[in-house]
Short mmCIF file of C-alpha atoms in Angstrom, two decimals:
data_model
loop_
_atom_site.label_atom_id
_atom_site.label_comp_id
_atom_site.label_asym_id
_atom_site.label_seq_id
_atom_site.Cartn_x
_atom_site.Cartn_y
_atom_site.Cartn_z
CA MET G 1 -5.71 -52.99 25.07
CA ILE G 2 -4.01 -50.94 23.09
CA ILE G 3 -5.64 -50.17 18.84
CA TRP G 4 -3.46 -48.48 17.39
CA LEU G 5 -4.73 -46.92 13.81
CA ASN G 6 -2.59 -46.90 11.31
CA GLY G 7 -2.67 -44.98 7.52
CA THR G 8 -1.69 -41.85 5.98
CA GLY G 9 -2.50 -38.64 6.65
CA GLY G 10 -5.45 -36.97 5.56
CA VAL G 11 -7.44 -40.76 7.03
CA GLY G 12 -8.62 -39.60 8.98
CA LYS G 13 -7.03 -41.50 12.57
CA THR G 14 -7.18 -38.38 14.79
CA THR G 15 -9.86 -37.82 14.21
CA THR G 16 -11.32 -41.19 15.01
CA ALA G 17 -9.25 -41.94 17.45
CA LYS G 18 -11.09 -38.66 19.23
CA GLU G 19 -14.50 -40.11 18.52
CA LEU G 20 -13.75 -43.25 19.64
CA VAL G 21 -12.53 -42.60 22.96
CA LYS G 22 -16.34 -40.51 23.09
CA LEU G 23 -17.57 -44.08 22.45
CA VAL G 24 -15.16 -46.46 24.40
CA PRO G 25 -14.58 -46.80 28.58
CA ALA G 26 -11.86 -46.30 29.78
CA SER G 27 -10.33 -45.55 27.01
CA ARG G 28 -7.67 -42.90 25.75
CA ILE G 29 -4.98 -42.13 23.39
CA TYR G 30 -1.87 -42.43 22.97
CA ASP G 31 -0.29 -40.38 20.69
CA ALA G 32 3.40 -42.43 19.67
CA GLU G 33 4.73 -39.01 17.89
CA GLU G 34 5.02 -37.24 20.70
CA VAL G 35 7.63 -40.81 21.33
CA GLY G 36 9.34 -39.14 18.69
CA GLY G 37 9.07 -36.28 19.20
CA MET G 38 11.28 -35.97 22.83
CA LEU G 39 13.61 -37.86 21.07
CA MET G 40 13.55 -35.49 18.45
CA ARG G 41 15.37 -33.38 21.63
CA VAL G 42 18.44 -35.80 22.70
CA THR G 43 21.04 -33.45 21.30
CA ASP G 44 24.43 -35.36 18.70
CA LEU G 45 21.47 -38.59 17.59
CA PRO G 46 22.30 -39.66 13.73
CA ARG G 47 19.84 -37.53 11.14
CA LEU G 48 18.22 -40.39 9.44
CA GLY G 49 14.89 -38.40 8.16
CA ASP G 50 12.32 -39.46 10.40
CA PHE G 51 12.71 -40.49 14.06
CA GLN G 52 10.39 -43.61 13.52
CA HIS G 53 14.04 -44.93 11.76
CA TRP G 54 15.60 -44.38 15.21
CA PRO G 55 15.13 -47.99 17.35
CA PRO G 56 14.41 -46.10 21.22
CA TRP G 57 11.37 -45.23 19.26
CA ARG G 58 9.99 -48.24 18.62
CA HIS G 59 10.67 -49.62 21.84
CA LEU G 60 9.88 -46.27 23.75
CA VAL G 61 7.04 -46.37 21.96
CA VAL G 62 6.19 -50.58 23.49
CA GLU G 63 7.52 -49.59 26.84
CA THR G 64 5.40 -45.57 27.02
CA ALA G 65 2.32 -47.91 26.11
CA THR G 66 2.31 -50.46 28.63
CA GLN G 67 3.35 -48.14 31.90
CA LEU G 68 -0.05 -46.23 30.91
CA LEU G 69 -1.62 -49.20 30.58
CA ASN G 70 0.24 -50.62 33.93
CA TYR G 71 -1.04 -47.40 35.66
CA VAL G 72 -3.78 -46.15 34.29
CA GLY G 73 -5.88 -49.43 32.52
CA GLY G 74 -8.73 -49.50 29.93
CA ILE G 75 -7.93 -49.47 26.60
CA LEU G 76 -4.74 -46.27 24.88
CA VAL G 77 -6.13 -45.85 21.11
CA ALA G 78 -2.57 -44.68 19.39
CA THR G 79 -3.20 -42.45 16.57
CA GLN G 80 -0.13 -42.89 14.38
CA PRO G 81 1.73 -44.17 11.01
CA VAL G 82 4.00 -46.66 10.89
CA TYR G 83 4.97 -47.77 7.22
CA VAL G 84 8.32 -50.00 7.63
CA GLU G 85 7.02 -53.29 8.17
CA GLN G 86 10.37 -54.81 10.44
CA TYR G 87 9.37 -51.48 12.26
CA TRP G 88 4.90 -53.35 13.14
CA THR G 89 6.28 -56.38 13.90
CA GLU G 90 8.61 -54.81 16.69
CA ILE G 91 5.60 -53.07 17.99
CA ARG G 92 3.88 -55.77 17.70
CA SER G 93 6.16 -57.96 19.53
CA GLY G 94 7.11 -55.94 21.59
CA LEU G 95 3.29 -55.23 22.65
CA GLU G 96 2.09 -58.80 23.41
CA LYS G 97 5.30 -60.04 24.67
CA ALA G 98 4.19 -57.81 27.40
CA GLY G 99 0.86 -59.15 27.69
CA VAL G 100 -0.68 -56.07 25.97
CA GLN G 101 -4.07 -57.27 23.12
CA VAL G 102 -2.84 -55.37 20.41
CA HIS G 103 -5.01 -54.62 17.19
CA HIS G 104 -3.86 -52.80 14.54
CA VAL G 105 -6.65 -50.91 11.97
CA VAL G 106 -5.72 -49.38 8.41
CA LEU G 107 -7.26 -46.24 7.61
CA HIS G 108 -7.98 -45.75 4.10
CA ALA G 109 -8.76 -43.73 1.43
CA ASP G 110 -8.52 -43.49 -1.75
CA HIS G 111 -5.35 -41.53 -2.87
CA ASP G 112 -8.33 -37.72 -4.25
CA THR G 113 -9.73 -37.99 -1.44
CA LEU G 114 -6.57 -37.95 -0.11
CA VAL G 115 -4.89 -35.58 -0.84
CA LYS G 116 -8.10 -33.55 -1.00
CA ARG G 117 -8.27 -34.01 3.17
CA ILE G 118 -4.83 -32.83 3.00
CA GLU G 119 -5.04 -30.34 1.35
CA GLU G 120 -8.83 -28.18 3.64
CA ASP G 121 -6.74 -29.13 6.78
CA LYS G 122 -5.80 -25.33 7.96
CA GLU G 123 -6.57 -26.13 11.51
CA GLU G 124 -2.93 -28.99 10.70
CA TYR G 125 -1.52 -26.25 8.79
CA ALA G 126 -1.73 -22.82 11.17
CA ALA G 127 -0.32 -25.38 13.80
CA PHE G 128 2.42 -27.02 11.66
CA PRO G 129 3.24 -25.22 8.72
CA ASN G 130 5.44 -26.86 7.12
CA SER G 131 3.01 -30.19 7.67
CA LEU G 132 0.78 -29.73 4.10
CA GLN G 133 3.49 -30.49 2.09
CA TRP G 134 5.53 -33.47 4.63
CA ARG G 135 1.89 -34.98 4.09
CA LEU G 136 2.08 -34.78 0.62
CA ASP G 137 5.33 -36.58 0.41
CA HIS G 138 4.92 -39.48 2.41
CA LEU G 139 0.98 -40.66 0.39
CA ALA G 140 4.25 -42.43 -2.00
CA ALA G 141 5.45 -44.07 1.61
CA TYR G 142 1.64 -44.85 2.42
CA GLN G 143 0.81 -46.50 -1.14
CA GLY G 144 4.21 -48.59 -1.06
CA ALA G 145 3.78 -49.32 2.11
CA LEU G 146 0.03 -50.99 1.12
CA PRO G 147 1.17 -54.69 0.21
CA TRP G 148 1.50 -55.48 3.74
CA LEU G 149 -0.60 -53.40 5.70
CA ASP G 150 -3.67 -55.36 3.36
CA HIS G 151 -2.95 -57.80 5.30
CA ALA G 152 -1.06 -57.18 8.75
CA GLY G 153 -4.40 -55.20 9.56
CA ASP G 154 -7.93 -54.54 9.75
CA VAL G 155 -8.89 -52.54 7.29
CA ILE G 156 -11.52 -49.56 6.80
CA ASP G 157 -12.19 -47.50 4.48
CA THR G 158 -13.06 -44.38 4.70
CA THR G 159 -13.29 -42.67 1.32
CA HIS G 160 -17.09 -42.58 1.95
CA VAL G 161 -17.95 -42.76 5.71
CA ASP G 162 -17.05 -40.15 8.56
CA ALA G 163 -15.26 -40.35 11.53
CA ALA G 164 -17.86 -41.17 13.87
CA GLU G 165 -19.08 -43.91 11.67
CA VAL G 166 -15.54 -45.43 11.34
CA ALA G 167 -15.59 -45.49 15.67
CA ARG G 168 -18.32 -47.25 15.62
CA LEU G 169 -17.10 -49.45 12.75
CA ILE G 170 -14.11 -50.01 15.18
CA ALA G 171 -15.95 -50.07 18.17
CA ASP G 172 -18.37 -52.91 17.54
CA LYS G 173 -15.60 -54.67 15.19
CA TYR G 174 -13.77 -55.59 18.74
CA ARG G 175 -16.71 -55.42 21.17
CA LEU G 176 -15.45 -52.35 22.86
CA LEU G 177 -18.45 -50.87 24.20
#
């Protein structure tokens, strides 16, 4: 099984994932962004502005998740925003074809809350100095994706709920405890 946490920067995907793996036995975080990081080191790939635009990223995300689950079992908690509906469809259908049960959770918060959280995330900027502007710039893409995300996943508003409670809601919803 995979619990895919979608949503924009500042919504609480990583923090929620950490809380969820504390609650759920045999669960572990799967950061699909690392697959993109690996591909970015490959020379001569076209520069498309985002590694998600590379078809190999989507295929490798599915293959990596499937291989991990076949090797260690349990539950993967993925923390990766996907704003292009076609890309999500490819990933979800690839996982399901491989026999992986997928629960798509869209974490949401109002715009002002997101901006505040992004601007206050000092730990993120210490590690990745350019991420502040990148995350702020991607708020519009997230807003543009909301119409299909509202129908493609279970939306949880994190505006006034902390990550531990969001993790508990997810664990209860999918009967993971």
